[in-house]
Tab-separated table of C-alpha atoms in Angstrom:
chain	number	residue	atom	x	y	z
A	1	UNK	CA	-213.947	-2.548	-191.002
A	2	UNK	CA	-215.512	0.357	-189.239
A	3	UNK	CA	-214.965	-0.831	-186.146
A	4	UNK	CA	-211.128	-1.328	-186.666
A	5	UNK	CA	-210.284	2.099	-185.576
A	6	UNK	CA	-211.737	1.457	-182.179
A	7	UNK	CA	-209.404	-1.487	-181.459
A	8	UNK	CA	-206.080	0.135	-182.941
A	9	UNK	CA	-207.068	3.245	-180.297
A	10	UNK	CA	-207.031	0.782	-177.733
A	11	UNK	CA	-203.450	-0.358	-178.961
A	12	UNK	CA	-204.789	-3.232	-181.148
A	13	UNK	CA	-202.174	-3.495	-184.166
A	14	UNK	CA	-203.953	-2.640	-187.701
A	15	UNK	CA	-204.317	-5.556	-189.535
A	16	UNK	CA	-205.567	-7.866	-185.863
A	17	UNK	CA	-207.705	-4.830	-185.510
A	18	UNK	CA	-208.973	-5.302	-188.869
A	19	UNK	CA	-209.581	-9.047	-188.618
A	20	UNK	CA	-211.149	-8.243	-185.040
A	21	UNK	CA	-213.883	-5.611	-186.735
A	22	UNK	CA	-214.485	-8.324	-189.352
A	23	UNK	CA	-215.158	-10.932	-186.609
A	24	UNK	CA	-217.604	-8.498	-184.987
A	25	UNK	CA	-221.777	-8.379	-185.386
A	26	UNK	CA	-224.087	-6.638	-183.820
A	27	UNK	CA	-224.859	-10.142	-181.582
A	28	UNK	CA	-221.559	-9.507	-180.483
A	29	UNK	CA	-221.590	-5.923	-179.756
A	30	UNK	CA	-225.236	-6.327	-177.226
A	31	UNK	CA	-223.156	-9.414	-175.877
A	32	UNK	CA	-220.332	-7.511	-174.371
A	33	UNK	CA	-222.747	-4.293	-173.602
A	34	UNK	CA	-224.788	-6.246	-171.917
A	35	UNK	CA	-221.975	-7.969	-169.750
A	36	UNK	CA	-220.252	-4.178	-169.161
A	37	UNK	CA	-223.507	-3.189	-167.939
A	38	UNK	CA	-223.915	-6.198	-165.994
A	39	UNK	CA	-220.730	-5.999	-163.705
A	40	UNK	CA	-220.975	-2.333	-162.799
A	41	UNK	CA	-219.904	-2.198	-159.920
A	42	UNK	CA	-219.275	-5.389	-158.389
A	43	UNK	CA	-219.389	-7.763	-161.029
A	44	UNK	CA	-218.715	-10.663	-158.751
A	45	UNK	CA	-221.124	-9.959	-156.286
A	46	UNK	CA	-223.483	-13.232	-156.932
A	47	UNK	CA	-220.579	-15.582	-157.093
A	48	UNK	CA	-220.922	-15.762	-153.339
A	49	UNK	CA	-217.791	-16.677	-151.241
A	50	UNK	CA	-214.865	-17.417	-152.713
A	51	UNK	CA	-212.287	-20.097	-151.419
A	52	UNK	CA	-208.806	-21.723	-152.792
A	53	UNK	CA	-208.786	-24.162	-154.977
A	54	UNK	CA	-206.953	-27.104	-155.606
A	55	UNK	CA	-206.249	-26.052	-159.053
A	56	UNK	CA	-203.738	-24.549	-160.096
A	57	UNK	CA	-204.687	-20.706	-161.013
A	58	UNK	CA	-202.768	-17.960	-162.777
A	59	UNK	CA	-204.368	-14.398	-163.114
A	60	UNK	CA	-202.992	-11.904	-164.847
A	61	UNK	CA	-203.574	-8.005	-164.510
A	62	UNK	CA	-202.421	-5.906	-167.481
A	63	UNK	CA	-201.270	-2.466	-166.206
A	64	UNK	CA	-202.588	-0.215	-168.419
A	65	UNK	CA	-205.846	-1.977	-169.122
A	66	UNK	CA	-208.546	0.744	-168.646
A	67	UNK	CA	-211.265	-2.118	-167.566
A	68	UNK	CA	-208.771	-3.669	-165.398
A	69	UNK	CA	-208.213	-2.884	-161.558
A	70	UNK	CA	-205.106	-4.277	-159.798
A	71	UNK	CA	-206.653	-4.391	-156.547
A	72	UNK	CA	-209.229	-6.662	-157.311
A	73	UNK	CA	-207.674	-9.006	-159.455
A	74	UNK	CA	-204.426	-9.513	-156.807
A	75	UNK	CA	-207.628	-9.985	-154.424
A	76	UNK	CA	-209.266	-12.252	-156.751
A	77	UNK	CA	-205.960	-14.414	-157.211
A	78	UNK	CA	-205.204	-14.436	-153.431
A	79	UNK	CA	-209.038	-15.994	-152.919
A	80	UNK	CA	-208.651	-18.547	-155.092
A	81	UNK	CA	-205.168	-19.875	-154.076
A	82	UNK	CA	-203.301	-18.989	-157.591
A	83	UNK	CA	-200.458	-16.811	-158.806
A	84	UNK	CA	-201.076	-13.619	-159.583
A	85	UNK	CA	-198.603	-11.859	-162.720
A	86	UNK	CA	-198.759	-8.380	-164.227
A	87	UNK	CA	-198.340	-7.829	-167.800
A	88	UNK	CA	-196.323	-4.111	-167.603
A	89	UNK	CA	-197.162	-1.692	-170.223
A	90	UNK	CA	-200.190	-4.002	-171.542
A	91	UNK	CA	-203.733	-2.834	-172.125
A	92	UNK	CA	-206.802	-4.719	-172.673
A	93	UNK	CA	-205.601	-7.000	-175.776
A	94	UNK	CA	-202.499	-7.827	-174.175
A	95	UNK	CA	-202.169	-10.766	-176.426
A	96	UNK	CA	-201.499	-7.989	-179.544
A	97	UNK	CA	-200.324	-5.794	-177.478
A	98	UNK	CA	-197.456	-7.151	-175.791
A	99	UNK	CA	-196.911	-10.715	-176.069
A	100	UNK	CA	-193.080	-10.789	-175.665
A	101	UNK	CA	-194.080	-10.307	-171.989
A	102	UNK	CA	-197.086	-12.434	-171.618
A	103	UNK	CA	-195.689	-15.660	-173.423
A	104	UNK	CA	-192.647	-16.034	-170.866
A	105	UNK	CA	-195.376	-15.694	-168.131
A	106	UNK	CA	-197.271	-17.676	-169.563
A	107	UNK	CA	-194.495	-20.659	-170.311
A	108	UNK	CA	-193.619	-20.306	-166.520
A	109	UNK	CA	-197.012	-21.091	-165.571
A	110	UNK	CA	-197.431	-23.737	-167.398
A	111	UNK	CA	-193.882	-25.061	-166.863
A	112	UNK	CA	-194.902	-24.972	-163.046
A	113	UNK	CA	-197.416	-27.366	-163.724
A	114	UNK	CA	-195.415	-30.739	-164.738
């Protein structure tokens, strides 16, 4: 439960951010340190070249995600050959945060795909 506060500052509703703390170790904490201190600055950089695939691809960019960066993702989508979608007024957990915008996203997506 100490850990709840953390997610409701990043806009993480209370009780989610509650069962998020309770879901979270310290395996999990040097997990996702590790990988943040992993990708700094170019956390692509081994993947070597990218190129379109024949899947289809949907990335989405949350605007107010403080990890995120626009740029790069829109880049990233572009590479690959799939849609990219921003998720306006989301942060980080988007799927708390705001997922009367990401679900019809989402549903058009996968629509798309029949």
């Amino acid at each position: 439960e100490e850990r709840a506060p953390l997610f409701e500052a990043m806009g993480v509703p209370h009780d989610d951010a509650l069962e998020m703390a309770a879901g979270s170790d310290a395996t999990m904490g040097s997990c996702i340190l590790d990988l943040y201190r992993s990708s700094t600055p170019n956390p692509h950089q081994h993947w070597g070249p990218w190129s379109a695939t024949s899947a289809p691809g949907l990335v989405l960019h949350p605007t107010e995600d403080p990890f995120g960066d626009e740029k790069m993702a829109a880049e990233v989508a572009d590479s690959l050959g799939a849609r990219f979608k921003r998720i306006d007024g989301a942060g980080h957990f988007w799927p708390y945060q705001a997922p009367d915008k990401a679900v019809p996203i989402l549903e058009s997506f996968w629509d798309s795909l029949d």
